[in-house]
mmCIF file with all atom_site columns, C-alpha atoms in Angstrom:
data_model
loop_
_atom_site.group_PDB
_atom_site.id
_atom_site.type_symbol
_atom_site.label_atom_id
_atom_site.label_alt_id
_atom_site.label_comp_id
_atom_site.label_asym_id
_atom_site.label_entity_id
_atom_site.label_seq_id
_atom_site.pdbx_PDB_ins_code
_atom_site.Cartn_x
_atom_site.Cartn_y
_atom_site.Cartn_z
_atom_site.occupancy
_atom_site.B_iso_or_equiv
_atom_site.pdbx_formal_charge
_atom_site.auth_seq_id
_atom_site.auth_comp_id
_atom_site.auth_asym_id
_atom_site.auth_atom_id
_atom_site.pdbx_PDB_model_num
ATOM 1   C CA . ILE A 1 1   ? -6.298  9.512   6.020   1.00 92.00 ? 1   ILE A CA 1
ATOM 2   C CA . ASP A 1 2   ? -9.469  9.598   4.469   1.00 89.00 ? 2   ASP A CA 1
ATOM 3   C CA . MET A 1 3   ? -9.489  12.802  3.571   1.00 91.00 ? 3   MET A CA 1
ATOM 4   C CA . LYS A 1 4   ? -6.116  12.674  1.661   1.00 94.00 ? 4   LYS A CA 1
ATOM 5   C CA . PHE A 1 5   ? -7.697  9.622   0.005   1.00 91.00 ? 5   PHE A CA 1
ATOM 6   C CA . ARG A 1 6   ? -10.093 11.731  -1.371  1.00 88.00 ? 6   ARG A CA 1
ATOM 7   C CA . CYS A 1 7   ? -8.090  14.576  -2.259  1.00 91.00 ? 7   CYS A CA 1
ATOM 8   C CA . GLY A 1 8   ? -5.624  12.003  -4.238  1.00 90.00 ? 8   GLY A CA 1
ATOM 9   C CA . ILE A 1 9   ? -2.670  12.285  -2.017  1.00 94.00 ? 9   ILE A CA 1
ATOM 10  C CA . PRO A 1 10  ? -0.836  9.119   -1.102  1.00 94.00 ? 10  PRO A CA 1
ATOM 11  C CA . VAL A 1 11  ? -0.565  8.085   2.427   1.00 96.00 ? 11  VAL A CA 1
ATOM 12  C CA . ILE A 1 12  ? 3.159   7.146   4.062   1.00 95.00 ? 12  ILE A CA 1
ATOM 13  C CA . MET A 1 13  ? 2.899   5.730   7.594   1.00 96.00 ? 13  MET A CA 1
ATOM 14  C CA . MET A 1 14  ? 6.161   5.688   9.604   1.00 94.00 ? 14  MET A CA 1
ATOM 15  C CA . GLY A 1 15  ? 6.629   3.970   12.905  1.00 91.00 ? 15  GLY A CA 1
ATOM 16  C CA . GLU A 1 16  ? 8.188   1.050   15.109  1.00 87.00 ? 16  GLU A CA 1
ATOM 17  C CA . THR A 1 17  ? 7.268   -2.435  14.390  1.00 84.00 ? 17  THR A CA 1
ATOM 18  C CA . GLY A 1 18  ? 3.908   -3.681  15.866  1.00 86.00 ? 18  GLY A CA 1
ATOM 19  C CA . CYS A 1 19  ? 2.663   0.269   16.234  1.00 90.00 ? 19  CYS A CA 1
ATOM 20  C CA . GLY A 1 20  ? -0.523  -0.388  14.449  1.00 92.00 ? 20  GLY A CA 1
ATOM 21  C CA . LYS A 1 21  ? 0.451   1.384   10.922  1.00 92.00 ? 21  LYS A CA 1
ATOM 22  C CA . THR A 1 22  ? -1.596  -1.590  9.038   1.00 90.00 ? 22  THR A CA 1
ATOM 23  C CA . ARG A 1 23  ? -4.436  -1.451  11.539  1.00 94.00 ? 23  ARG A CA 1
ATOM 24  C CA . LEU A 1 24  ? -5.309  1.798   11.562  1.00 93.00 ? 24  LEU A CA 1
ATOM 25  C CA . LEU A 1 25  ? -5.475  1.473   7.759   1.00 92.00 ? 25  LEU A CA 1
ATOM 26  C CA . ARG A 1 26  ? -7.186  -1.866  7.585   1.00 91.00 ? 26  ARG A CA 1
ATOM 27  C CA . TYR A 1 27  ? -10.140 -0.257  10.167  1.00 92.00 ? 27  TYR A CA 1
ATOM 28  C CA . LEU A 1 28  ? -10.181 3.085   8.136   1.00 89.00 ? 28  LEU A CA 1
ATOM 29  C CA . CYS A 1 29  ? -11.228 0.613   5.272   1.00 89.00 ? 29  CYS A CA 1
ATOM 30  C CA . GLU A 1 30  ? -13.223 -1.872  6.866   1.00 88.00 ? 30  GLU A CA 1
ATOM 31  C CA . LEU A 1 31  ? -15.620 1.071   7.509   1.00 86.00 ? 31  LEU A CA 1
ATOM 32  C CA . GLN A 1 32  ? -16.154 1.997   4.007   1.00 81.00 ? 32  GLN A CA 1
ATOM 33  C CA . GLU A 1 33  ? -16.625 -2.309  3.527   1.00 77.00 ? 33  GLU A CA 1
ATOM 34  C CA . LYS A 1 34  ? -19.529 -1.909  6.080   1.00 78.00 ? 34  LYS A CA 1
ATOM 35  C CA . VAL A 1 35  ? -21.442 0.435   3.950   1.00 77.00 ? 35  VAL A CA 1
ATOM 36  C CA . PHE A 1 36  ? -20.670 -0.734  0.599   1.00 78.00 ? 36  PHE A CA 1
ATOM 37  C CA . LYS A 1 37  ? -20.073 -4.927  1.069   1.00 81.00 ? 37  LYS A CA 1
ATOM 38  C CA . VAL A 1 38  ? -17.068 -4.777  -1.061  1.00 81.00 ? 38  VAL A CA 1
ATOM 39  C CA . LYS A 1 39  ? -13.303 -5.302  -0.226  1.00 85.00 ? 39  LYS A CA 1
ATOM 40  C CA . THR A 1 40  ? -11.558 -1.772  -0.677  1.00 88.00 ? 40  THR A CA 1
ATOM 41  C CA . LEU A 1 41  ? -8.169  -2.475  0.979   1.00 93.00 ? 41  LEU A CA 1
ATOM 42  C CA . LEU A 1 42  ? -5.006  -4.545  -1.334  1.00 95.00 ? 42  LEU A CA 1
ATOM 43  C CA . CYS A 1 43  ? -2.406  -5.085  0.542   1.00 95.00 ? 43  CYS A CA 1
ATOM 44  C CA . LEU A 1 44  ? 1.188   -6.097  -0.817  1.00 96.00 ? 44  LEU A CA 1
ATOM 45  C CA . LYS A 1 45  ? 3.677   -7.432  1.797   1.00 94.00 ? 45  LYS A CA 1
ATOM 46  C CA . VAL A 1 46  ? 7.033   -5.916  0.657   1.00 94.00 ? 46  VAL A CA 1
ATOM 47  C CA . HIS A 1 47  ? 10.063  -7.727  1.347   1.00 91.00 ? 47  HIS A CA 1
ATOM 48  C CA . GLY A 1 48  ? 13.805  -8.016  0.090   1.00 89.00 ? 48  GLY A CA 1
ATOM 49  C CA . GLY A 1 49  ? 12.540  -10.260 -2.464  1.00 91.00 ? 49  GLY A CA 1
ATOM 50  C CA . THR A 1 50  ? 9.723   -8.102  -3.895  1.00 93.00 ? 50  THR A CA 1
ATOM 51  C CA . ASN A 1 51  ? 10.743  -7.065  -7.236  1.00 95.00 ? 51  ASN A CA 1
ATOM 52  C CA . GLU A 1 52  ? 9.338   -5.013  -10.335 1.00 95.00 ? 52  GLU A CA 1
ATOM 53  C CA . ARG A 1 53  ? 7.502   -7.748  -11.680 1.00 96.00 ? 53  ARG A CA 1
ATOM 54  C CA . ARG A 1 54  ? 5.478   -8.789  -8.443  1.00 96.00 ? 54  ARG A CA 1
ATOM 55  C CA . ILE A 1 55  ? 4.881   -4.808  -7.712  1.00 96.00 ? 55  ILE A CA 1
ATOM 56  C CA . GLU A 1 56  ? 3.364   -4.849  -11.681 1.00 97.00 ? 56  GLU A CA 1
ATOM 57  C CA . ASP A 1 57  ? 1.361   -7.872  -10.971 1.00 97.00 ? 57  ASP A CA 1
ATOM 58  C CA . ALA A 1 58  ? -0.182  -6.197  -7.764  1.00 97.00 ? 58  ALA A CA 1
ATOM 59  C CA . MET A 1 59  ? -0.861  -3.144  -9.722  1.00 97.00 ? 59  MET A CA 1
ATOM 60  C CA . ASP A 1 60  ? -2.623  -4.795  -12.397 1.00 97.00 ? 60  ASP A CA 1
ATOM 61  C CA . MET A 1 61  ? -4.403  -6.334  -9.879  1.00 96.00 ? 61  MET A CA 1
ATOM 62  C CA . ALA A 1 62  ? -5.373  -3.405  -8.058  1.00 97.00 ? 62  ALA A CA 1
ATOM 63  C CA . ILE A 1 63  ? -6.398  -1.223  -11.151 1.00 96.00 ? 63  ILE A CA 1
ATOM 64  C CA . THR A 1 64  ? -8.950  -3.941  -12.410 1.00 95.00 ? 64  THR A CA 1
ATOM 65  C CA . HIS A 1 65  ? -10.119 -4.484  -8.607  1.00 94.00 ? 65  HIS A CA 1
ATOM 66  C CA . ALA A 1 66  ? -10.856 -0.359  -8.476  1.00 93.00 ? 66  ALA A CA 1
ATOM 67  C CA . MET A 1 67  ? -12.429 0.173   -11.662 1.00 93.00 ? 67  MET A CA 1
ATOM 68  C CA . ASN A 1 68  ? -14.833 -2.745  -11.016 1.00 91.00 ? 68  ASN A CA 1
ATOM 69  C CA . ASN A 1 69  ? -15.390 -0.744  -7.227  1.00 89.00 ? 69  ASN A CA 1
ATOM 70  C CA . LYS A 1 70  ? -16.213 2.329   -9.415  1.00 88.00 ? 70  LYS A CA 1
ATOM 71  C CA . LYS A 1 71  ? -18.672 0.358   -11.747 1.00 88.00 ? 71  LYS A CA 1
ATOM 72  C CA . GLN A 1 72  ? -20.664 -0.970  -9.057  1.00 85.00 ? 72  GLN A CA 1
ATOM 73  C CA . TYR A 1 73  ? -20.465 2.159   -6.603  1.00 79.00 ? 73  TYR A CA 1
ATOM 74  C CA . GLY A 1 74  ? -19.481 4.896   -8.842  1.00 77.00 ? 74  GLY A CA 1
ATOM 75  C CA . GLY A 1 75  ? -16.759 6.621   -7.218  1.00 69.00 ? 75  GLY A CA 1
ATOM 76  C CA . LYS A 1 76  ? -18.190 6.424   -3.807  1.00 76.00 ? 76  LYS A CA 1
ATOM 77  C CA . ALA A 1 77  ? -15.859 3.882   -2.334  1.00 80.00 ? 77  ALA A CA 1
ATOM 78  C CA . TYR A 1 78  ? -12.275 4.252   -3.055  1.00 86.00 ? 78  TYR A CA 1
ATOM 79  C CA . THR A 1 79  ? -9.799  1.348   -3.414  1.00 93.00 ? 79  THR A CA 1
ATOM 80  C CA . VAL A 1 80  ? -6.489  1.634   -1.571  1.00 95.00 ? 80  VAL A CA 1
ATOM 81  C CA . LEU A 1 81  ? -3.567  -0.285  -2.535  1.00 97.00 ? 81  LEU A CA 1
ATOM 82  C CA . PHE A 1 82  ? -0.853  -0.817  0.467   1.00 97.00 ? 82  PHE A CA 1
ATOM 83  C CA . PHE A 1 83  ? 2.124   -1.613  0.445   1.00 97.00 ? 83  PHE A CA 1
ATOM 84  C CA . ASP A 1 84  ? 3.126   -2.744  3.714   1.00 94.00 ? 84  ASP A CA 1
ATOM 85  C CA . GLU A 1 85  ? 7.155   -2.395  4.871   1.00 92.00 ? 85  GLU A CA 1
ATOM 86  C CA . VAL A 1 86  ? 7.554   -0.326  1.564   1.00 93.00 ? 86  VAL A CA 1
ATOM 87  C CA . ASN A 1 87  ? 11.773  0.438   2.574   1.00 90.00 ? 87  ASN A CA 1
ATOM 88  C CA . THR A 1 88  ? 12.780  -3.050  2.234   1.00 90.00 ? 88  THR A CA 1
ATOM 89  C CA . THR A 1 89  ? 12.836  -3.491  -1.370  1.00 91.00 ? 89  THR A CA 1
ATOM 90  C CA . GLU A 1 90  ? 15.429  -2.957  -4.068  1.00 92.00 ? 90  GLU A CA 1
ATOM 91  C CA . ALA A 1 91  ? 12.441  -2.179  -6.325  1.00 94.00 ? 91  ALA A CA 1
ATOM 92  C CA . ILE A 1 92  ? 11.874  1.345   -4.475  1.00 93.00 ? 92  ILE A CA 1
ATOM 93  C CA . GLY A 1 93  ? 12.038  3.310   -6.992  1.00 94.00 ? 93  GLY A CA 1
ATOM 94  C CA . LEU A 1 94  ? 9.290   1.570   -9.107  1.00 96.00 ? 94  LEU A CA 1
ATOM 95  C CA . ILE A 1 95  ? 6.963   2.123   -6.553  1.00 96.00 ? 95  ILE A CA 1
ATOM 96  C CA . LYS A 1 96  ? 8.283   5.570   -6.148  1.00 95.00 ? 96  LYS A CA 1
ATOM 97  C CA . GLU A 1 97  ? 6.410   5.804   -9.609  1.00 96.00 ? 97  GLU A CA 1
ATOM 98  C CA . VAL A 1 98  ? 3.533   4.189   -8.617  1.00 97.00 ? 98  VAL A CA 1
ATOM 99  C CA . ILE A 1 99  ? 2.878   6.432   -5.498  1.00 96.00 ? 99  ILE A CA 1
ATOM 100 C CA . CYS A 1 100 ? 4.406   10.046  -6.326  1.00 95.00 ? 100 CYS A CA 1
ATOM 101 C CA . ASP A 1 101 ? 3.785   9.769   -10.157 1.00 95.00 ? 101 ASP A CA 1
ATOM 102 C CA . ARG A 1 102 ? 0.937   7.682   -10.405 1.00 96.00 ? 102 ARG A CA 1
ATOM 103 C CA . THR A 1 103 ? 2.395   5.939   -13.173 1.00 96.00 ? 103 THR A CA 1
ATOM 104 C CA . ILE A 1 104 ? 3.133   2.512   -13.943 1.00 95.00 ? 104 ILE A CA 1
ATOM 105 C CA . LEU A 1 105 ? 5.922   2.279   -16.634 1.00 91.00 ? 105 LEU A CA 1
ATOM 106 C CA . GLY A 1 106 ? 4.980   5.430   -18.010 1.00 92.00 ? 106 GLY A CA 1
ATOM 107 C CA . GLN A 1 107 ? 0.921   4.285   -18.207 1.00 95.00 ? 107 GLN A CA 1
ATOM 108 C CA . PRO A 1 108 ? -1.127  6.669   -16.028 1.00 97.00 ? 108 PRO A CA 1
ATOM 109 C CA . ILE A 1 109 ? -3.000  4.904   -13.253 1.00 96.00 ? 109 ILE A CA 1
ATOM 110 C CA . PRO A 1 110 ? -6.582  5.698   -12.812 1.00 93.00 ? 110 PRO A CA 1
ATOM 111 C CA . ASP A 1 111 ? -7.630  8.416   -9.881  1.00 92.00 ? 111 ASP A CA 1
ATOM 112 C CA . GLU A 1 112 ? -9.943  5.607   -8.424  1.00 91.00 ? 112 GLU A CA 1
ATOM 113 C CA . LEU A 1 113 ? -7.264  3.510   -6.610  1.00 95.00 ? 113 LEU A CA 1
ATOM 114 C CA . LYS A 1 114 ? -5.294  5.104   -4.166  1.00 96.00 ? 114 LYS A CA 1
ATOM 115 C CA . PHE A 1 115 ? -2.225  4.365   -2.449  1.00 97.00 ? 115 PHE A CA 1
ATOM 116 C CA . ALA A 1 116 ? -0.436  3.971   1.457   1.00 97.00 ? 116 ALA A CA 1
ATOM 117 C CA . ALA A 1 117 ? 2.733   2.594   2.521   1.00 96.00 ? 117 ALA A CA 1
ATOM 118 C CA . ALA A 1 118 ? 3.871   1.866   5.629   1.00 95.00 ? 118 ALA A CA 1
ATOM 119 C CA . CYS A 1 119 ? 7.729   1.982   6.445   1.00 92.00 ? 119 CYS A CA 1
ATOM 120 C CA . ASN A 1 120 ? 9.704   1.350   9.707   1.00 86.00 ? 120 ASN A CA 1
ATOM 121 C CA . PRO A 1 121 ? 12.510  3.840   10.795  1.00 85.00 ? 121 PRO A CA 1
ATOM 122 C CA . TYR A 1 122 ? 16.127  3.335   9.814   1.00 77.00 ? 122 TYR A CA 1
ATOM 123 C CA . LYS A 1 123 ? 18.075  1.726   12.491  1.00 73.00 ? 123 LYS A CA 1
ATOM 124 C CA . ILE A 1 124 ? 21.747  0.551   12.818  1.00 76.00 ? 124 ILE A CA 1
ATOM 125 C CA . HIS A 1 125 ? 22.018  -2.410  14.207  1.00 71.00 ? 125 HIS A CA 1
ATOM 126 C CA . ASP A 1 126 ? 24.738  -3.657  16.909  1.00 80.00 ? 126 ASP A CA 1
ATOM 127 C CA . GLU A 1 127 ? 26.991  -6.967  15.735  1.00 85.00 ? 127 GLU A CA 1
ATOM 128 C CA . GLU A 1 128 ? 24.660  -8.738  18.552  1.00 86.00 ? 128 GLU A CA 1
ATOM 129 C CA . THR A 1 129 ? 21.302  -7.808  16.936  1.00 79.00 ? 129 THR A CA 1
ATOM 130 C CA . ILE A 1 130 ? 22.506  -8.822  13.422  1.00 76.00 ? 130 ILE A CA 1
ATOM 131 C CA . LYS A 1 131 ? 23.817  -11.936 14.417  1.00 80.00 ? 131 LYS A CA 1
ATOM 132 C CA . SER A 1 132 ? 20.011  -12.735 16.152  1.00 80.00 ? 132 SER A CA 1
ATOM 133 C CA . LEU A 1 133 ? 18.263  -11.788 13.237  1.00 70.00 ? 133 LEU A CA 1
ATOM 134 C CA . GLN A 1 134 ? 20.380  -13.834 10.658  1.00 75.00 ? 134 GLN A CA 1
ATOM 135 C CA . ASN A 1 135 ? 19.517  -16.630 12.791  1.00 81.00 ? 135 ASN A CA 1
ATOM 136 C CA . ALA A 1 136 ? 16.102  -16.209 12.863  1.00 69.00 ? 136 ALA A CA 1
#
């Protein structure tokens, strides 16, 4: 994962809920944070209500944070914006633009900002499970 970030390749992790996707990424970023004494992981918890405006706001904050980290450490510490449960929103098109095209509304994203995303596998639920989820 670290090598992918260093090479500018986004990281997409897929696994069941609770398998450790988020914890693994936190651990890797904490290693940097101990050396540089700076926050390097920013999380956006994506859900069905996450809209494009929320993603744009998170991107503005993440770009500012990444540029500040670059000024302070000269690019030695990279900043990661983590889209958690990325496959739960209808704004997936904008997330694709950010992660794959490295643009936000057509504007380029600085190389100092790296991307990771986690998604849960798609499952078809039976009627009993659907009712249980709706009542939760």
